Amino acid sequence: MSDIPVHHDPHSHDQPEPNYLNWSHTVKDWLLTGDHKRIGMLYLISVTIFFIVGGVAAMFIRVELLTPKADLFSLETYNRIFSAHGIVMIFFFLIPSIPATLGNFLIPLMIGAKDLAFPRLNLLSWYIYVIGGTFAVLALVFGGVDTGWTFYTPYSSMFSNGNVVLTIFAAFFAGFSSIFTGINFIVTIHKMRAPGMTWFRLPLFVWAHYATSLIMVLGTPVVAITLLLLVAERSLHLGIFNPNNGGDPVLFQHMFWFYSHPAVYIMILPGMGVISEIIACFSRKRIFGYSFVAFSSLAIALLGFFVWGHHMFTTGQSMYLGMVFSILSFMVAVPSAIKVFNWASTLHKGRVSFHSPMLYALGFMGLFLIGGLTGLFLSTMGVDIHLQDTYFVVAHFHYVMVGGAIMAFLGGVHFWWPKMTGRMYNENMAKVAAVMIFVGFNATFFPQFIVGYLGMPRRYAVYPEEFQFWHILSTMGATLLGLGYAMPGVYLVASLFNGKKAPANPWGAVGLEWHADSPPSPHNFHETPIVTWEAYEYDIDGEAGMYDGPLEGNEEKRTNFGGESGTEPAGHPAGD
Amino acid sequence: MSVETLHGEPVQSDDPHQAFAVHYKERKQQDESYIVGMWTFLVTEIMFFGALFLAYIVFRNIWPGELSEISREHLNVKLGFINTLILLTSSLTMAMAVQSAQRKIEGRVYFFMFATIALALCFMGVKFVEYSKKYNENHVPGPLFHYVAEGAETKATVAGVEVVKTEGSTEVAHEAEHGRKFSLEPVKGSATSSAQHAEIFFSLYFIMTGLHGIHVILGVLVMLIIIVMMWFKSPLVADFMPIEMTGLYWHFVDIVWIFLYPALYLAHPDLQKFLHG
Amino acid sequence: MFDKISFFPEQASTFANEVDVLYLTIWGLTIFFSALVVVMMLILGIRYRRHNKIDRTHPVHTHHGLELAWSVIPLILGLMIFAWGAKLYADAYKVPENAEEVFVIGKQWMWHLQHSNGIRENNELHVPVGRPFKLTMISQDVIHSFFIPAFRVKRDVLPGHYSSAWFTATKPGKYHLFCAEYCGNEHSRMVGSVYVMTPEDFQRWQDLKGTAGGELKNPVVKKTLADEGFEIFQSVGCSNCHVAEDTARAPSLNGIYGKKRQMQNGEVLLADRDYMRSNILTPNDKITAGYEATMPTYQGSLTEEQVNSLTAYMKTLGTPDEPKPAGGEIKVRAGKVVNPPPANSTKPATGTTTGGRL
């Protein structure tokens, strides 16, 4: 691999060569940028803000649930808080979290392109997201909304007195933002790959994002039109979902879940892509069963469109319909199982190191396993009768979305942080945070499985006393979890000011993105790379390049292609 | 190349057919990206309208006879047919415009683009006639919506056997032949439920055709912009790709109408009998 | 609080144990597979840790046998669980023919329950052990969900459509009744209690009803639902047109319940609960062949309770097989003391009544 034509341009003399962060500092250049890396960073900042908003709401919920009575908030306020938590977390954090930040930043780098296919569409999608976010914030400021994130009719259309219309427009805009992102990714992955970057040389991260984009493109329009119908229903009283006018409230649920179940895969599939990258890198080994993992992403995306009815086993849909949805839901378990087993097998005969991204990845595996397997309880029709709308469901989807998607998001942020910012963070603190989040998460949500089976319904502010023990456990766990989430916020931001300068390839990873500088130059690569190697061609014995603690005295061995020694470093010495 | 012109900005070239934005490798990549992007966008559009068609199918299935009855009484099949012809013709002129652009015959491009716009405006004109009729009859869903089933109205005013003829229902007509007498009394509130169903029908009618109409108007705007840019020799429209993209979009708009027309206008009550034996 | 820590709700119905067994089985699988993967990761991770000198030659990158194994085995296990769960689901929603009916109305934010013999309760349900009860439920406003954890029974209560569930209680005691579907401000206060009693206690409770004594807070003595329905039938004007014989204006309602009705548009509909309800509230949606849309709508003027009583009354007007006379002779009936009507003779075995609406 010594003939890789990626090399840095040695024209810089005294001045460090401009990278995408520092070539200009004006607000205009940030807000009107077409650069996928800058847009990724804009998204990173925006989703973090919404994560904080949603997280504060979550803490309010947990504190209120410490006691069986509604003593901190009125019932009405509580309803608005959990609705805000759900809407903000799902539409403004989880759905854009990985695709719009890491995906935006990395897909062009990983496939050797200068940018996404449509840079201005990309920027537009961020603006639309911001408009949607503004609507959401306005809805909150004006008193919030009390429908829950599911907007079930006829409550949302005829009975709620919250800011339903404003909130729906918020979700509607967020949806368009993800449609545009999806279109951009699909075209980019199809048409912008560097010479030699065949489909089966793509990193699994890209495969996962391709599958995600398919869901975004196919599913989001349906929920968009459904929400529009709901707005029309609420403002003009049309009656499409209103039984008193001959409409059908269950039709809304069908149309809503047609998108919103696949939307769960929008949240988790990119996370799976992140995990594939991290596990391969820190095992120094090609992902076991590459093509199986790649196709399982597509299988999940495809099957995900035909299982929405498992949210409705108790609504009275026909039993035979329910059976079809149930059996297909079990089928989704198969590609998920394939992924998990393949990841675990990747460790075999690898060279495993436990850096913080790897800790997040292993944590993801454990939590996703529980999250996925508890999904089987809910697709089992007879058991779902009891579990539907209880805390068991809450625990299940938090295991998938928080335990899965957010662990993966944090793992990815830690893994690519040096690439995105050019700085190394405090590895020890990162490890502590990873462990805290893992422990705190389980303490928060495992009790909810039990209290759910005991019969505690969702969205209850007051509850019978015998459930209190489990809620106290859960709130204690949530405190730890909250502290755990705060930590990366501290040490990652601190690293921007006092972190060590990151080399181009701190982990000795082999993805194309590591061939660019850290942070990458505005045009990503100095020359268009020509790919002549397979994905994940790790050299099992090549330990060189693994960033291990402080960089002092370690500067010379920081980058390598494929971990081999003797190749030309990809990055130029940053900042010296 | 400077950083400032990196992302998405076109690079000037002597041959406009070879210019491409700097983040692409070559002109061919840019063209193909546009085409794949447009098709992907059209897929989202299909899902958009698909959701509405789904809602419509559900309600047609719940009240099969009644909705087709409403459609037959209140939608003008002839105007719809004329609009279908207009839109199909506009697709032809659009295709001619694309072909002329590919052959770089600028005059014909102008001609066919204007022809397409003219046809689109005709389409919207006919729609305006239809909409305003419904507006005058208070058939626009919302607070002002008012609907009285044809049959119910007649019954309240006309006596005896004549009722039957306006009713339009074969079942009742059959009984009338046997001389069955109907008591004549005002039908209090009898139209309420059919009014609700009519409101749902008209809701879906207005949302579906309205969304389609918005697409037509957007298409016209895009074509006007392209024409203005061509007039001022903008390099952005120096080749046929923008027109080809517009053409793809325009054919999609046409196809949506080809599904809307039979679904809404040609809903026949007998279809129900046909389906249920 | 700490003396009440439990992992399972009480088992108080015939389903409870079956659901628990399946639930524990899936937990078994969950724990097995989680442990398998976690142990595999731990062993591999430690064994092949970075600084460990160990043989790493000939790594395997793909293995079709393994892929097949971990696709097919979970699939087969999944299908088995699916079949088991589907069977349980079918049992849980297939109402036995001899079930006694309790009518449930959900409204923001309370449960109103009516026994066939006219006993009414709010947020409380009294049932004896050992007898199957069918819940016929409808909502007056938004979607609710009737949930008794100890019975492992839950069913959404929809506006505009009847839904049903059933159970046979097995263990006397007081159990929670929850609304499980979010329904607005006081959602978490839309709760109540289910009292399961021995047959003797239940009988005593029934006898006591209305004496305002004992543990009964809400029950109010009423006529049977059918009797009340008859009164409504008279007072809102149904009896003006619907008489014993078919007339030009209106069909006779004798034996209508459970009968197949030919509609004007050619459809043939079964006159079940949903049919009765929609033809009382919005009669002109579906007009019986041979009649005109002359009946006024009662939507908004009749409550769900009144509609239920009317339906209960019409059920007593004979069956398709043995029609009983209506009209004038009904007055005789009205004086009779009618115990819960023999459910098995009037109820078509329709199973889930709201199925198939999409």
mmCIF file of C-alpha atoms in Angstrom, chain C residues 93-295:
data_model
loop_
_atom_site.group_PDB
_atom_site.id
_atom_site.type_symbol
_atom_site.label_atom_id
_atom_site.label_comp_id
_atom_site.label_asym_id
_atom_site.label_seq_id
_atom_site.Cartn_x
_atom_site.Cartn_y
_atom_site.Cartn_z
ATOM 1 C CA TYR C 93 -59.701 -11.714 22.526
ATOM 2 C CA LYS C 94 -62.008 -14.537 21.516
ATOM 3 C CA VAL C 95 -64.927 -14.115 23.811
ATOM 4 C CA PRO C 96 -66.572 -17.328 24.979
ATOM 5 C CA GLU C 97 -70.229 -17.563 24.124
ATOM 6 C CA ASN C 98 -71.469 -17.859 27.666
ATOM 7 C CA ALA C 99 -69.715 -14.757 28.914
ATOM 8 C CA GLU C 100 -71.814 -12.284 30.838
ATOM 9 C CA GLU C 101 -71.640 -8.839 29.436
ATOM 10 C CA VAL C 102 -70.444 -5.707 31.178
ATOM 11 C CA PHE C 103 -70.713 -2.492 29.280
ATOM 12 C CA VAL C 104 -67.854 -0.038 29.700
ATOM 13 C CA ILE C 105 -67.868 3.614 28.781
ATOM 14 C CA GLY C 106 -64.625 5.489 28.975
ATOM 15 C CA LYS C 107 -64.744 9.235 29.225
ATOM 16 C CA GLN C 108 -62.343 11.920 30.317
ATOM 17 C CA TRP C 109 -61.496 10.878 33.026
ATOM 18 C CA MET C 110 -63.529 8.087 34.468
ATOM 19 C CA TRP C 111 -64.810 4.628 33.766
ATOM 20 C CA HIS C 112 -68.514 4.046 33.791
ATOM 21 C CA LEU C 113 -69.598 0.420 33.925
ATOM 22 C CA GLN C 114 -73.030 -1.115 33.498
ATOM 23 C CA HIS C 115 -73.960 -4.660 34.282
ATOM 24 C CA SER C 116 -76.697 -6.192 32.191
ATOM 25 C CA ASN C 117 -79.012 -6.267 35.146
ATOM 26 C CA GLY C 118 -78.734 -2.524 35.489
ATOM 27 C CA ILE C 119 -76.165 -2.173 38.233
ATOM 28 C CA ARG C 120 -73.957 0.752 37.490
ATOM 29 C CA GLU C 121 -70.536 1.488 38.841
ATOM 30 C CA ASN C 122 -68.027 4.255 38.442
ATOM 31 C CA ASN C 123 -64.340 3.363 38.420
ATOM 32 C CA GLU C 124 -65.185 0.104 40.111
ATOM 33 C CA LEU C 125 -65.982 -3.284 38.775
ATOM 34 C CA HIS C 126 -67.308 -6.130 40.884
ATOM 35 C CA VAL C 127 -67.126 -9.614 39.461
ATOM 36 C CA PRO C 128 -67.310 -13.087 40.930
ATOM 37 C CA VAL C 129 -64.596 -15.670 40.488
ATOM 38 C CA GLY C 130 -65.001 -18.427 37.992
ATOM 39 C CA ARG C 131 -67.429 -16.825 35.572
ATOM 40 C CA PRO C 132 -66.377 -15.428 32.186
ATOM 41 C CA PHE C 133 -67.166 -11.753 31.711
ATOM 42 C CA LYS C 134 -67.195 -9.938 28.447
ATOM 43 C CA LEU C 135 -66.393 -6.247 28.373
ATOM 44 C CA THR C 136 -68.072 -4.302 25.620
ATOM 45 C CA MET C 137 -66.412 -0.956 25.545
ATOM 46 C CA ILE C 138 -66.765 2.371 23.873
ATOM 47 C CA SER C 139 -65.374 5.794 24.484
ATOM 48 C CA GLN C 140 -67.326 8.977 24.629
ATOM 49 C CA ASP C 141 -64.418 11.218 23.674
ATOM 50 C CA VAL C 142 -60.797 10.216 23.053
ATOM 51 C CA ILE C 143 -59.082 6.859 22.923
ATOM 52 C CA HIS C 144 -58.728 5.163 26.282
ATOM 53 C CA SER C 145 -57.456 1.735 27.143
ATOM 54 C CA PHE C 146 -58.985 -0.575 29.727
ATOM 55 C CA PHE C 147 -56.211 -2.324 31.596
ATOM 56 C CA ILE C 148 -56.338 -4.723 34.537
ATOM 57 C CA PRO C 149 -52.755 -5.838 35.193
ATOM 58 C CA ALA C 150 -53.742 -8.647 37.524
ATOM 59 C CA PHE C 151 -55.856 -10.138 34.737
ATOM 60 C CA ARG C 152 -53.253 -9.423 32.009
ATOM 61 C CA VAL C 153 -56.104 -7.894 30.054
ATOM 62 C CA LYS C 154 -55.961 -4.713 28.065
ATOM 63 C CA ARG C 155 -57.986 -3.330 25.217
ATOM 64 C CA ASP C 156 -58.161 0.106 23.671
ATOM 65 C CA VAL C 157 -61.492 1.818 24.094
ATOM 66 C CA LEU C 158 -62.207 3.739 20.927
ATOM 67 C CA PRO C 159 -64.721 6.437 20.201
ATOM 68 C CA GLY C 160 -67.195 5.395 17.560
ATOM 69 C CA HIS C 161 -66.615 1.668 17.740
ATOM 70 C CA TYR C 162 -67.227 -1.050 20.219
ATOM 71 C CA SER C 163 -64.282 -3.100 21.264
ATOM 72 C CA SER C 164 -64.355 -6.085 23.512
ATOM 73 C CA ALA C 165 -62.246 -8.117 25.863
ATOM 74 C CA TRP C 166 -63.009 -10.848 28.327
ATOM 75 C CA PHE C 167 -61.654 -12.546 31.390
ATOM 76 C CA THR C 168 -62.464 -15.105 34.022
ATOM 77 C CA ALA C 169 -61.303 -13.991 37.425
ATOM 78 C CA THR C 170 -59.751 -16.658 39.600
ATOM 79 C CA LYS C 171 -58.735 -15.074 42.843
ATOM 80 C CA PRO C 172 -60.753 -12.853 45.164
ATOM 81 C CA GLY C 173 -59.162 -9.537 45.953
ATOM 82 C CA LYS C 174 -58.926 -5.919 44.986
ATOM 83 C CA TYR C 175 -56.959 -5.115 41.844
ATOM 84 C CA HIS C 176 -55.949 -2.060 39.898
ATOM 85 C CA LEU C 177 -57.853 -0.801 36.916
ATOM 86 C CA PHE C 178 -55.891 1.632 34.750
ATOM 87 C CA CYS C 179 -56.412 3.693 31.657
ATOM 88 C CA ALA C 180 -53.386 2.772 29.594
ATOM 89 C CA GLU C 181 -53.785 5.057 26.596
ATOM 90 C CA TYR C 182 -52.878 8.664 27.182
ATOM 91 C CA CYS C 183 -56.136 10.624 27.266
ATOM 92 C CA GLY C 184 -55.368 14.084 28.584
ATOM 93 C CA ASN C 185 -54.802 15.977 31.786
ATOM 94 C CA GLU C 186 -56.104 13.500 34.320
ATOM 95 C CA HIS C 187 -54.972 10.404 32.474
ATOM 96 C CA SER C 188 -53.158 9.096 35.513
ATOM 97 C CA ARG C 189 -56.237 9.591 37.663
ATOM 98 C CA MET C 190 -58.449 7.593 35.325
ATOM 99 C CA VAL C 191 -57.910 4.590 37.524
ATOM 100 C CA GLY C 192 -60.139 2.382 39.568
ATOM 101 C CA SER C 193 -60.439 -0.944 41.267
ATOM 102 C CA VAL C 194 -61.651 -4.341 40.305
ATOM 103 C CA TYR C 195 -63.158 -6.335 43.136
ATOM 104 C CA VAL C 196 -63.113 -10.044 42.591
ATOM 105 C CA MET C 197 -65.491 -11.796 44.967
ATOM 106 C CA THR C 198 -66.539 -15.265 45.819
ATOM 107 C CA PRO C 199 -69.841 -16.156 44.164
ATOM 108 C CA GLU C 200 -71.615 -15.819 47.508
ATOM 109 C CA ASP C 201 -70.147 -12.409 48.188
ATOM 110 C CA PHE C 202 -70.996 -11.346 44.690
ATOM 111 C CA GLN C 203 -74.569 -12.455 45.138
ATOM 112 C CA ARG C 204 -74.759 -10.541 48.367
ATOM 113 C CA TRP C 205 -73.296 -7.519 46.679
ATOM 114 C CA GLN C 206 -75.871 -7.738 43.936
ATOM 115 C CA ASP C 207 -78.660 -8.007 46.460
ATOM 116 C CA LEU C 208 -77.313 -5.100 48.457
ATOM 117 C CA LYS C 209 -77.042 -2.843 45.463
ATOM 118 C CA GLY C 210 -78.643 0.475 45.993
ATOM 119 C CA THR C 211 -79.103 0.206 49.712
ATOM 120 C CA ALA C 212 -76.285 2.681 49.926
ATOM 121 C CA GLY C 213 -74.751 0.449 52.507
ATOM 122 C CA GLY C 214 -71.729 -1.702 52.829
ATOM 123 C CA GLU C 215 -68.743 -1.163 50.670
ATOM 124 C CA LEU C 216 -70.713 0.069 47.719
ATOM 125 C CA LYS C 217 -70.118 3.668 46.945
ATOM 126 C CA ASN C 218 -71.350 4.032 43.440
ATOM 127 C CA PRO C 219 -73.817 1.400 42.373
ATOM 128 C CA VAL C 220 -77.260 2.745 41.764
ATOM 129 C CA VAL C 221 -80.360 0.683 41.381
ATOM 130 C CA LYS C 222 -81.718 0.802 37.898
ATOM 131 C CA LYS C 223 -84.003 -1.122 35.786
ATOM 132 C CA THR C 224 -82.320 -3.662 33.620
ATOM 133 C CA LEU C 225 -80.672 -2.183 30.601
ATOM 134 C CA ALA C 226 -83.366 -3.635 28.385
ATOM 135 C CA ASP C 227 -86.123 -2.059 30.422
ATOM 136 C CA GLU C 228 -84.397 1.241 30.369
ATOM 137 C CA GLY C 229 -83.910 0.843 26.656
ATOM 138 C CA PHE C 230 -87.598 0.308 26.231
ATOM 139 C CA GLU C 231 -88.315 3.572 27.992
ATOM 140 C CA ILE C 232 -85.907 5.394 25.770
ATOM 141 C CA PHE C 233 -87.467 3.646 22.785
ATOM 142 C CA GLN C 234 -90.754 5.204 23.733
ATOM 143 C CA SER C 235 -89.549 8.604 24.830
ATOM 144 C CA VAL C 236 -87.321 9.585 21.937
ATOM 145 C CA GLY C 237 -89.887 8.546 19.403
ATOM 146 C CA CYS C 238 -88.549 5.288 17.997
ATOM 147 C CA SER C 239 -91.850 3.601 18.660
ATOM 148 C CA ASN C 240 -93.684 6.041 16.418
ATOM 149 C CA CYS C 241 -92.333 4.375 13.321
ATOM 150 C CA HIS C 242 -90.791 1.083 14.399
ATOM 151 C CA VAL C 243 -93.800 -1.048 15.188
ATOM 152 C CA ALA C 244 -94.409 -4.743 15.241
ATOM 153 C CA GLU C 245 -94.827 -5.033 11.492
ATOM 154 C CA ASP C 246 -92.744 -3.681 8.652
ATOM 155 C CA THR C 247 -94.334 -0.503 7.378
ATOM 156 C CA ALA C 248 -93.611 1.770 4.476
ATOM 157 C CA ARG C 249 -91.783 4.080 6.796
ATOM 158 C CA ALA C 250 -89.729 1.786 8.875
ATOM 159 C CA PRO C 251 -88.803 -1.841 9.213
ATOM 160 C CA SER C 252 -89.877 -3.804 12.232
ATOM 161 C CA LEU C 253 -87.110 -4.364 14.701
ATOM 162 C CA ASN C 254 -88.302 -7.789 15.721
ATOM 163 C CA GLY C 255 -85.459 -10.194 15.793
ATOM 164 C CA ILE C 256 -83.194 -7.677 14.163
ATOM 165 C CA TYR C 257 -80.179 -8.314 16.357
ATOM 166 C CA GLY C 258 -77.756 -10.725 14.809
ATOM 167 C CA LYS C 259 -79.617 -10.774 11.515
ATOM 168 C CA LYS C 260 -78.112 -10.149 8.088
ATOM 169 C CA ARG C 261 -79.528 -6.982 6.613
ATOM 170 C CA GLN C 262 -79.633 -6.056 2.958
ATOM 171 C CA MET C 263 -78.649 -2.451 2.359
ATOM 172 C CA GLN C 264 -79.886 -0.175 -0.345
ATOM 173 C CA ASN C 265 -76.512 -0.183 -2.050
ATOM 174 C CA GLY C 266 -76.427 -3.942 -2.193
ATOM 175 C CA GLU C 267 -74.216 -4.581 0.776
ATOM 176 C CA VAL C 268 -75.272 -7.197 3.262
ATOM 177 C CA LEU C 269 -74.425 -6.299 6.810
ATOM 178 C CA LEU C 270 -74.635 -8.198 10.049
ATOM 179 C CA ALA C 271 -76.766 -6.367 12.585
ATOM 180 C CA ASP C 272 -74.261 -6.472 15.411
ATOM 181 C CA ARG C 273 -73.562 -3.930 18.103
ATOM 182 C CA ASP C 274 -71.674 -1.573 15.836
ATOM 183 C CA TYR C 275 -74.435 -1.811 13.245
ATOM 184 C CA MET C 276 -77.109 -1.027 15.808
ATOM 185 C CA ARG C 277 -75.161 1.880 17.181
ATOM 186 C CA SER C 278 -74.404 3.499 13.863
ATOM 187 C CA ASN C 279 -77.962 2.967 12.649
ATOM 188 C CA ILE C 280 -79.343 4.650 15.723
ATOM 189 C CA LEU C 281 -76.935 7.562 15.698
ATOM 190 C CA THR C 282 -76.465 8.070 11.965
ATOM 191 C CA PRO C 283 -79.204 6.032 10.337
ATOM 192 C CA ASN C 284 -78.734 7.414 6.857
ATOM 193 C CA ASP C 285 -75.233 6.122 6.315
ATOM 194 C CA LYS C 286 -76.550 2.709 5.568
ATOM 195 C CA ILE C 287 -80.171 2.462 4.593
ATOM 196 C CA THR C 288 -81.944 -0.825 4.614
ATOM 197 C CA ALA C 289 -83.092 -1.865 1.180
ATOM 198 C CA GLY C 290 -86.602 -0.702 0.519
ATOM 199 C CA TYR C 291 -86.608 2.251 2.873
ATOM 200 C CA GLU C 292 -85.861 5.894 2.622
ATOM 201 C CA ALA C 293 -83.649 8.139 4.598
ATOM 202 C CA THR C 294 -86.416 9.446 6.782
ATOM 203 C CA MET C 295 -85.110 8.607 10.219
#
